XYZ file of C-alpha atoms in Angstrom:
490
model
C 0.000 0.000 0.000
C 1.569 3.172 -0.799
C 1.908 6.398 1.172
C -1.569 8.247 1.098
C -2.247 11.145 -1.574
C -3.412 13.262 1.641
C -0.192 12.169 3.652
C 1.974 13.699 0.420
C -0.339 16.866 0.459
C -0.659 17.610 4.381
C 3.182 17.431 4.293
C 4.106 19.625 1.117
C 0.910 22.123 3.077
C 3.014 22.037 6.578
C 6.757 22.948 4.571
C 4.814 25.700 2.273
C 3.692 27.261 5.386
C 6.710 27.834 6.717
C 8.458 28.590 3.027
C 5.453 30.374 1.685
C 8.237 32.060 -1.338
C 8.567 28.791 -2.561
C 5.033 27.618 -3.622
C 5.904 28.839 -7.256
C 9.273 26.766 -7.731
C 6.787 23.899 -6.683
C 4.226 24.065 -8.627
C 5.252 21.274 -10.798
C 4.868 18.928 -7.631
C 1.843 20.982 -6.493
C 0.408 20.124 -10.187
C 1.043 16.811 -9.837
C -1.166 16.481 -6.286
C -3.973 17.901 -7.991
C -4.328 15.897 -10.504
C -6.631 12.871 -9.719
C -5.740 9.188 -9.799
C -2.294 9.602 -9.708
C -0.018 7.906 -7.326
C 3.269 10.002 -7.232
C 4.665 7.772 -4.417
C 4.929 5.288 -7.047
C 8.693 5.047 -9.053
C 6.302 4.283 -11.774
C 4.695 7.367 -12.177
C 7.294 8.996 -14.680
C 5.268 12.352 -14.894
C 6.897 13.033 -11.927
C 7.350 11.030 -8.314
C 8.263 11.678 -4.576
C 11.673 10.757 -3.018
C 12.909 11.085 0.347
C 16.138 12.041 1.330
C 17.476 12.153 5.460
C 20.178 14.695 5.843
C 21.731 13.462 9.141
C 24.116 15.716 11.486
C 26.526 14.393 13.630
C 27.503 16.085 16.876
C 30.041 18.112 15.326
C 27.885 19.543 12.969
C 28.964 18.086 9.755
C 26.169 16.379 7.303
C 26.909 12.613 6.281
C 27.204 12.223 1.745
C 27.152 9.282 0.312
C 28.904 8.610 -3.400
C 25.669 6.859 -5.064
C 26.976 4.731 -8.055
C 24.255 4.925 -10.358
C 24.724 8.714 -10.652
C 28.424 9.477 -9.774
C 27.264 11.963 -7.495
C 27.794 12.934 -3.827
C 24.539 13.224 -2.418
C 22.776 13.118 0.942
C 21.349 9.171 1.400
C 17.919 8.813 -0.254
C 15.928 7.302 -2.618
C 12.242 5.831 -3.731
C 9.336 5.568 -1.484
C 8.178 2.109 -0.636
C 5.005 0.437 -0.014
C 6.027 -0.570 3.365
C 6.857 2.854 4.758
C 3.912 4.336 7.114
C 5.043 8.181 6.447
C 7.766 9.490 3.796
C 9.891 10.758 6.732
C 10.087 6.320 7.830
C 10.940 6.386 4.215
C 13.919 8.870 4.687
C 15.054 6.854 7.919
C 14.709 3.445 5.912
C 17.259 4.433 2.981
C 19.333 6.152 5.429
C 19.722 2.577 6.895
C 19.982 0.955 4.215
C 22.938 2.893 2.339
C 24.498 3.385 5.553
C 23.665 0.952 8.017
C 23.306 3.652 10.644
C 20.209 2.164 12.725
C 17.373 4.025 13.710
C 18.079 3.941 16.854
C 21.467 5.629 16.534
C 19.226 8.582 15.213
C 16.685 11.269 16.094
C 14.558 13.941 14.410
C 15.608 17.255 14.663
C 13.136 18.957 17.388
C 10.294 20.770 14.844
C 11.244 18.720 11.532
C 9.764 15.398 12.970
C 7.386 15.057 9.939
C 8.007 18.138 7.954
C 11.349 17.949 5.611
C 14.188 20.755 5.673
C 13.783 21.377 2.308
C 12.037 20.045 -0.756
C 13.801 19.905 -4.220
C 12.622 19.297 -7.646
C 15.515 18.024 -10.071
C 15.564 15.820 -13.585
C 16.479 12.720 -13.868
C 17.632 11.038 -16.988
C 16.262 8.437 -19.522
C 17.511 4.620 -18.324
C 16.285 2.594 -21.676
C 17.843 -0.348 -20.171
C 15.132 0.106 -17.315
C 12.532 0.746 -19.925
C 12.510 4.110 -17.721
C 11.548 7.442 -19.423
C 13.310 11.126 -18.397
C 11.387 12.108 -15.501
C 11.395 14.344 -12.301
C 11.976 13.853 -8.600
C 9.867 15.574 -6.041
C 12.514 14.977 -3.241
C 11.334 15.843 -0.003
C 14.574 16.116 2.830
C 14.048 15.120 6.161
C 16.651 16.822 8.810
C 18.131 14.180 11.996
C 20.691 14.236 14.379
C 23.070 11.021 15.040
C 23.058 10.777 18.841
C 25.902 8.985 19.232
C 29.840 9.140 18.134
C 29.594 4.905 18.645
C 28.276 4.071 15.412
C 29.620 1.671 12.426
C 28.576 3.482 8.565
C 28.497 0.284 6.509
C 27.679 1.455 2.741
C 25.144 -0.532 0.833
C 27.625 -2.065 -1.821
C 25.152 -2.619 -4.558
C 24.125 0.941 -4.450
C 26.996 3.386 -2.588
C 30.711 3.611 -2.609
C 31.789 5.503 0.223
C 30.870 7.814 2.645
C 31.603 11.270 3.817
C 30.780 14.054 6.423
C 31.024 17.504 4.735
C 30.520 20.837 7.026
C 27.658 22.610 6.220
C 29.258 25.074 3.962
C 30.556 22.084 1.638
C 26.638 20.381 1.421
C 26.325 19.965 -2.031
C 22.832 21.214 -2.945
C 22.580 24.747 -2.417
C 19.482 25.150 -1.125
C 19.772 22.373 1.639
C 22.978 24.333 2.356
C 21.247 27.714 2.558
C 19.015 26.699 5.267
C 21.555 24.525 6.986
C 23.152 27.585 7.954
C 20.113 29.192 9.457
C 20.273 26.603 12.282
C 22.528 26.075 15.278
C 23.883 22.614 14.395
C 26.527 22.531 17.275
C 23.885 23.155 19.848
C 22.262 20.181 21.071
C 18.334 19.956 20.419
C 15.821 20.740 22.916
C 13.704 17.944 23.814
C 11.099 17.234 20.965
C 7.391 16.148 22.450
C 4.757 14.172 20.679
C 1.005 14.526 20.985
C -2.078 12.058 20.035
C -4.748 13.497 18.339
C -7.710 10.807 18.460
C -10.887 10.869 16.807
C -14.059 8.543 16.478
C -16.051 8.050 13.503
C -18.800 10.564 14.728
C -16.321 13.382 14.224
C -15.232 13.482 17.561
C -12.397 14.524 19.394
C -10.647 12.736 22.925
C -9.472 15.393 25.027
C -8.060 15.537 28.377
C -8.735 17.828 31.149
C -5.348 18.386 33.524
C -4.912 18.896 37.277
C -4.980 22.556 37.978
C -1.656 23.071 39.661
C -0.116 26.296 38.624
C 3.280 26.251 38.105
C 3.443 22.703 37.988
C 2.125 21.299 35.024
C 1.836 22.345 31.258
C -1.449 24.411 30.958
C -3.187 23.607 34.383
C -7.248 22.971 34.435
C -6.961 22.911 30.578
C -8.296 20.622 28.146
C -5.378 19.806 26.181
C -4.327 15.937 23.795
C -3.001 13.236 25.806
C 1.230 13.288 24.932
C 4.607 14.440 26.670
C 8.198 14.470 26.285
C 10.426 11.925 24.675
C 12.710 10.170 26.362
C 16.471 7.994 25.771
C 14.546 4.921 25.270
C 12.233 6.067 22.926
C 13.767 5.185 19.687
C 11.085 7.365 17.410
C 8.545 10.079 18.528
C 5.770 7.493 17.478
C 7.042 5.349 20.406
C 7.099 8.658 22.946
C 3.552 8.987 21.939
C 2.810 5.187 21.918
C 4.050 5.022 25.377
C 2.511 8.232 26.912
C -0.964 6.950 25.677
C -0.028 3.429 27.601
C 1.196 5.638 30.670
C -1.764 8.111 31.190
C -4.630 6.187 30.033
C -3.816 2.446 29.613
C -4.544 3.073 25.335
C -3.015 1.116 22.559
C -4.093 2.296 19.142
C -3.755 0.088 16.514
C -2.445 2.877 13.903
C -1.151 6.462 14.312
C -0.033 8.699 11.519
C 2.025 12.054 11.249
C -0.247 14.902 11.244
C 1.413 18.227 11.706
C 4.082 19.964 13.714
C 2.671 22.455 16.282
C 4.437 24.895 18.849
C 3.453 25.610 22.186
C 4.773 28.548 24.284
C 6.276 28.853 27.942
C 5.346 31.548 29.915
C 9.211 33.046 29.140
C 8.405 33.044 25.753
C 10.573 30.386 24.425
C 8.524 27.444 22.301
C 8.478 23.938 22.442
C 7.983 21.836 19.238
C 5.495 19.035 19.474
C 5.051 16.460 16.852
C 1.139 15.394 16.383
C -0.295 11.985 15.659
C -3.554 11.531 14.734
C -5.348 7.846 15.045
C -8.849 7.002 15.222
C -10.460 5.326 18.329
C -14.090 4.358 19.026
C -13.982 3.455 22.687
C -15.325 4.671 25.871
C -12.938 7.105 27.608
C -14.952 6.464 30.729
C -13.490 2.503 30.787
C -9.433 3.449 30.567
C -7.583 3.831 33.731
C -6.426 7.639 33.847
C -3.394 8.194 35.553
C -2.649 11.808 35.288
C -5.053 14.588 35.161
C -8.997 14.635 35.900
C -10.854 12.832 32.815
C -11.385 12.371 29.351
C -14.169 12.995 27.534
C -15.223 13.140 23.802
C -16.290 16.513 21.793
C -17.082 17.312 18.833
C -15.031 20.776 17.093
C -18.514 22.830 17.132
C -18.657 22.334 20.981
C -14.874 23.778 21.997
C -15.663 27.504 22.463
C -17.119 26.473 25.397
C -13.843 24.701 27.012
C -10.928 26.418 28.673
C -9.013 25.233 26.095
C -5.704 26.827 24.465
C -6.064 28.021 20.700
C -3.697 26.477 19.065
C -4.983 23.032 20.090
C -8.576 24.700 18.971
C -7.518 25.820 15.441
C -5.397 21.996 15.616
C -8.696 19.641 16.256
C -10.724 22.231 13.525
C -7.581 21.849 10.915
C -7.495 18.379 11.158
C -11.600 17.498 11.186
C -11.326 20.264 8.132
C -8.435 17.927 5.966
C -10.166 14.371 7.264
C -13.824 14.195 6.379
C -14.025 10.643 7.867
C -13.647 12.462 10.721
C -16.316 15.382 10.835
C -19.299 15.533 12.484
C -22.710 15.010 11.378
C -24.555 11.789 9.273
C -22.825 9.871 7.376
C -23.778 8.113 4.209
C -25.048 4.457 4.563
C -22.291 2.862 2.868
C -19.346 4.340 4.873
C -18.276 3.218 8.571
C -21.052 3.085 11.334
C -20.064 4.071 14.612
C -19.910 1.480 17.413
C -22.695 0.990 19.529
C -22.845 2.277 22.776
C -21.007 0.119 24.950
C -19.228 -1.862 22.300
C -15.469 -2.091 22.666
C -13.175 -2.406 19.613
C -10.697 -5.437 19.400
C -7.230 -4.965 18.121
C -6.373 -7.592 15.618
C -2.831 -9.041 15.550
C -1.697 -11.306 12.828
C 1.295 -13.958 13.574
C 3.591 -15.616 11.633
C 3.904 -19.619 12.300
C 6.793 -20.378 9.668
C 7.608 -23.757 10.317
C 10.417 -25.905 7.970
C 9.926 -29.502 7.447
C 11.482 -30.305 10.141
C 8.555 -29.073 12.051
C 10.698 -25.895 13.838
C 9.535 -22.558 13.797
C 10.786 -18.594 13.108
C 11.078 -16.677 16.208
C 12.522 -12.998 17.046
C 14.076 -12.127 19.639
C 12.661 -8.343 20.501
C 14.893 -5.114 20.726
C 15.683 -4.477 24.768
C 13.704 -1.316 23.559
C 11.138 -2.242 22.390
C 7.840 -1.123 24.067
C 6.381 -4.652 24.085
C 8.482 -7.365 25.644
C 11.847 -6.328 25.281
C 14.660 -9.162 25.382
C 11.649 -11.573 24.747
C 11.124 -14.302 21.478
C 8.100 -14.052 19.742
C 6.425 -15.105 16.531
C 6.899 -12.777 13.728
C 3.627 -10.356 14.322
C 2.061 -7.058 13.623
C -0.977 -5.225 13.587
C -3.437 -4.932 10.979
C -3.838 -1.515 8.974
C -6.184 -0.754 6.338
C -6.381 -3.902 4.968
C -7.433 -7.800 5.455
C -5.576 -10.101 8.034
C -3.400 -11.832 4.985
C -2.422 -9.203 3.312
C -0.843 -7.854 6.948
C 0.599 -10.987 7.457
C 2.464 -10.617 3.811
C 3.570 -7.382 4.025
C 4.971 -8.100 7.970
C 6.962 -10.856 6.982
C 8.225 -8.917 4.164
C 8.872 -5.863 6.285
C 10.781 -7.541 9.095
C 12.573 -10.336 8.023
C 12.596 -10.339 3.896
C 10.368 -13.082 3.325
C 8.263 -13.362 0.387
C 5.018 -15.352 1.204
C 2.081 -15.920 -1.645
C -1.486 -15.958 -0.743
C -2.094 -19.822 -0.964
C 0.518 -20.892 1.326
C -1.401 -19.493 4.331
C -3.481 -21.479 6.826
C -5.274 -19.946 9.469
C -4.351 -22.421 12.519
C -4.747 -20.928 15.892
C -6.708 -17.705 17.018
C -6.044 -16.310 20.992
C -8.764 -13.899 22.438
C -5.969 -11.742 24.958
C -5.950 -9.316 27.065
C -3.044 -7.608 29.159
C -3.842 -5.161 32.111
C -7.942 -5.424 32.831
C -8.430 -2.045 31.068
C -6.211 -2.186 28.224
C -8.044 -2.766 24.722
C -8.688 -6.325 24.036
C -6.886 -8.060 21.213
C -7.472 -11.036 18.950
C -4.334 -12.475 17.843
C -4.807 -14.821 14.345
C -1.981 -17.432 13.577
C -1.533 -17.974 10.427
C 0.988 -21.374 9.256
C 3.191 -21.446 6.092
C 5.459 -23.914 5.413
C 6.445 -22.456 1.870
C 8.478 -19.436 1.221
C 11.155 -17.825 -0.444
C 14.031 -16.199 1.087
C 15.953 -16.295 4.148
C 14.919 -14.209 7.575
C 17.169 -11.214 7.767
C 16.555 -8.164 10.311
C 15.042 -5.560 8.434
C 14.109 -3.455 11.353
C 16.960 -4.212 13.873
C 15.429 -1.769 15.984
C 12.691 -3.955 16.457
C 13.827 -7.418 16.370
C 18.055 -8.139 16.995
C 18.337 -12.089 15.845
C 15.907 -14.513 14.296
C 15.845 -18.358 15.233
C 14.106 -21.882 14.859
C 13.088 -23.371 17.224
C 11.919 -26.890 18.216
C 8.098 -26.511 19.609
C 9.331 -29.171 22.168
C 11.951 -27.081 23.574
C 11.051 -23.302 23.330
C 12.959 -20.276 24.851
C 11.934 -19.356 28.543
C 11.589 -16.069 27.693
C 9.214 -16.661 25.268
C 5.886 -14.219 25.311
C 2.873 -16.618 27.204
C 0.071 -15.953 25.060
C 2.693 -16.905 21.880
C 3.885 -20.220 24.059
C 0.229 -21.083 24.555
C -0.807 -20.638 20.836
C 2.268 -22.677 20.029
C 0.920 -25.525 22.202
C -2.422 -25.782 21.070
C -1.247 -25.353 17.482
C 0.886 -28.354 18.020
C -2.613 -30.375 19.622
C -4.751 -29.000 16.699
C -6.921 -26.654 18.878
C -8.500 -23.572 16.838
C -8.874 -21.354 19.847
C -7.743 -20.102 23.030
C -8.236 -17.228 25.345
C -5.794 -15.275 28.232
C -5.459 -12.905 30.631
C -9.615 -12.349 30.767
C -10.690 -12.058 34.249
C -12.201 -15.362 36.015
């Protein structure tokens, strides 16, 4: 699936905002969002499609180049959107990682470019016959990061780079990266970036929550305000600060979260904070998660918040966004698109799960990232959630995602489903196991921020630290049981 036509557009809308001079230099990119149908995240498109480039600083200030071999330039790492990438600046982080090895761990947004690039260039590229590829144009949008660390290995991608450089910012090669490279303070070391959720249900409403009122505390005290906070060192992306501070204050786990916009919020001594906004939809009762800071939550919908105490720039940010998203405005909807849940209904999260077992009846498991947000240093089945789209079709584009394997439709068997739950008020899942025993390729970590060795393992002898509701699928898989359940109350 690729990266969403209103994705491209809310992010080229954010940049032109703040580089309002440059709408007429894009206006070949701005053409090419208007017109209908076509998908310019596609390397297909040859009118003209999006790139992603990540211009990463190291603590000295210099920018990392790479010597790309198909052009015999030095360039900033970058290259072609994929279908796998949830937002084009994941897509700037991915090729980064690939070209360089640098993982994206070792790595962090610079605090107010979390999801809107640096800079946005438009250049030609030339006819490749032998690719049966056309003369055509990049739309190359430039993400700006930070390496955290002076510890880090830069491996370049042999089939694609042959060497590696850091240049000081007045040696960047494109001019205008260079230009507004200068504008910032590269050897000062970023504030702390925050991250925000902005949820909404499919009756156009919006989750706020209402803080403690202790002045001089707490950010904006008796306010209604989005659930979010500050990153911090273990947080590996700003998606996992806001992942975590939703699991924190409220016990919520949202299936699927996507870059929204960039907003600024102000001290009282008139310096600014830059806070990175995710919007994901929910349809749940506020009134059933455990709230562990501040007073409650409650829905409303945008025609209702003149009469909160609420600041204005989250105001004009819930109107903005239920503006762009008509999904998510108020009022009837048509018969054929999403019904709301009825009262009192709870949504499941569904999980699909890989069971890759060889002949000789062992199976694929990961051993998680001591990071990761869901049982770190732990083995588990290859998994993931589902997005907009059907269980298989998740469980192809996981596999493919994490560990490089290529899996076709017919080779799937559904063999094991587990109705879980963790903590008593956290969303209930249902976890679907799916078995394939034929496949092409062999597991490699494609997100080693995520997963840091894969294994197989004999069902008869599995890892201790293995997660329980994956050793109890494994079991009943093994006695041909469809269906379990765990962690529901007696």
């Amino acid at each position: 699936m690729s990266l969403s036509h209103q994705h491209i557009r809310t992010t080229v809308d954010t940049y032109l905002a703040r580089h309002p001079h440059e709408r007429e230099q894009l206006s070949v990119l701005l053409d090419a969002l208007d017109r209908p149908g076509e998908d310019i995240a596609s390397r297909s498109t040859f009118t003209g499609h999006v790139t992603c480039g990540a211009i990463l600083v190291d603590q000295l200030g210099r920018v990392l180049h790479v010597l790309h071999l198909a052009s015999g330039k030095v360039l900033a790492p970058g290259g072609h959107t994929e279908p796998t990438d949830d937002s084009l600046a994941a897509a700037a982080l991915r090729e980064l990682h690939e070209e360089t090895g640098i993982p994206a761990r070792a790595v962090t947004p610079w605090p107010g470019y979390e999801i809107v690039p640096l800079d946005i260039d438009i250049h030609d590229i030339d006819a490749h016959p032998g690719k049966g590829e056309p003369g055509h144009q990049h739309f190359d949008l430039r993400f700006l990061f930070r390496l955290q660390t002076t510890e880090v290995q830069v491996v370049p991608q042999e089939e694609e780079v042959s060497g590696i450089e850091w240049r000081p910012v007045d040696r960047v090669t494109s001019p205008t990266l260079r230009e507004k490279l200068l504008k910032l303070p590269l050897q000062v070391e970023p504030e702390t970036a925050n991250a925000s959720a902005l949820i909404y249900n499919d009756r156009g409403e919006y989750l706020l929550h209402l803080r403690d009122y202790f002045p001089g505390q707490i950010w904006e005290p008796g306010m209604w305000s989005l659930l979010g906070g500050g990153r911090e060192p273990r947080d590996a992306t700003l998606e996992h600060t806001v992942r975590r501070e939703l699991a924190e204050e409220a016990g919520l786990d949202l299936a699927d979260l996507s870059p929204f916009a960039t907003e600024y919020a102000s001290h009282g001594d008139g310096t600014t904070v830059p806070i990175a906004i995710y919007a994901g939809r929910w349809n749940g009762d506020p009134r059933e998660l455990h709230l562990t800071e501040g007073v409650m939550l409650a829905w409303f919908a945008p025609d209702d918040l003149h009469r909160l105490r609420i600041a204005d720039t989250t105001s004009d940010l819930v109107r903005r966004h239920a503006a762009s998203f008509p999904a998510a405005q108020s009022g009837p909807e048509p018969e054929d698109q999403r019904l709301a849940s009825p009262h009192g209904t709870v949504p499941h999260i569904i999980g699909v799960h890989l069971y890759l077992e060889r002949p000789d009846g062992t199976v694929l498991l990961g051993l998680r990232h001591p990071d990761s947000a869901f049982a770190p240093s732990t083995w588990h089945v290859l998994a993931g959630h589902c997005e907009q789209e059907n269980s298989i079709d998740c469980l192809i584009r996981e596999a493919r995602e994490e560990a490089g394997l290529h899996i076709e439709r017919q080779d799937v068997e559904l063999v094991h489903v587990v109705h879980h739950i963790g903590q008593p008020r956290n969303p209930p899942r249902m976890g679907l196991f799916f078995r394939v025993r034929t496949w092409s390729g062999e597991p490699v970590l494609r997100e080693p921020d995520k997963c840091t060795q894969w294994k197989f393992w004999d069902p008869a002898a599995l890892p201790d630290d293995l997660v329980p509701y994956t050793r109890l699928a494994i079991e009943k898989i093994q006695n041909g049981e469809l269906y379990s359940e765990t962690g529901w109350p007696a």
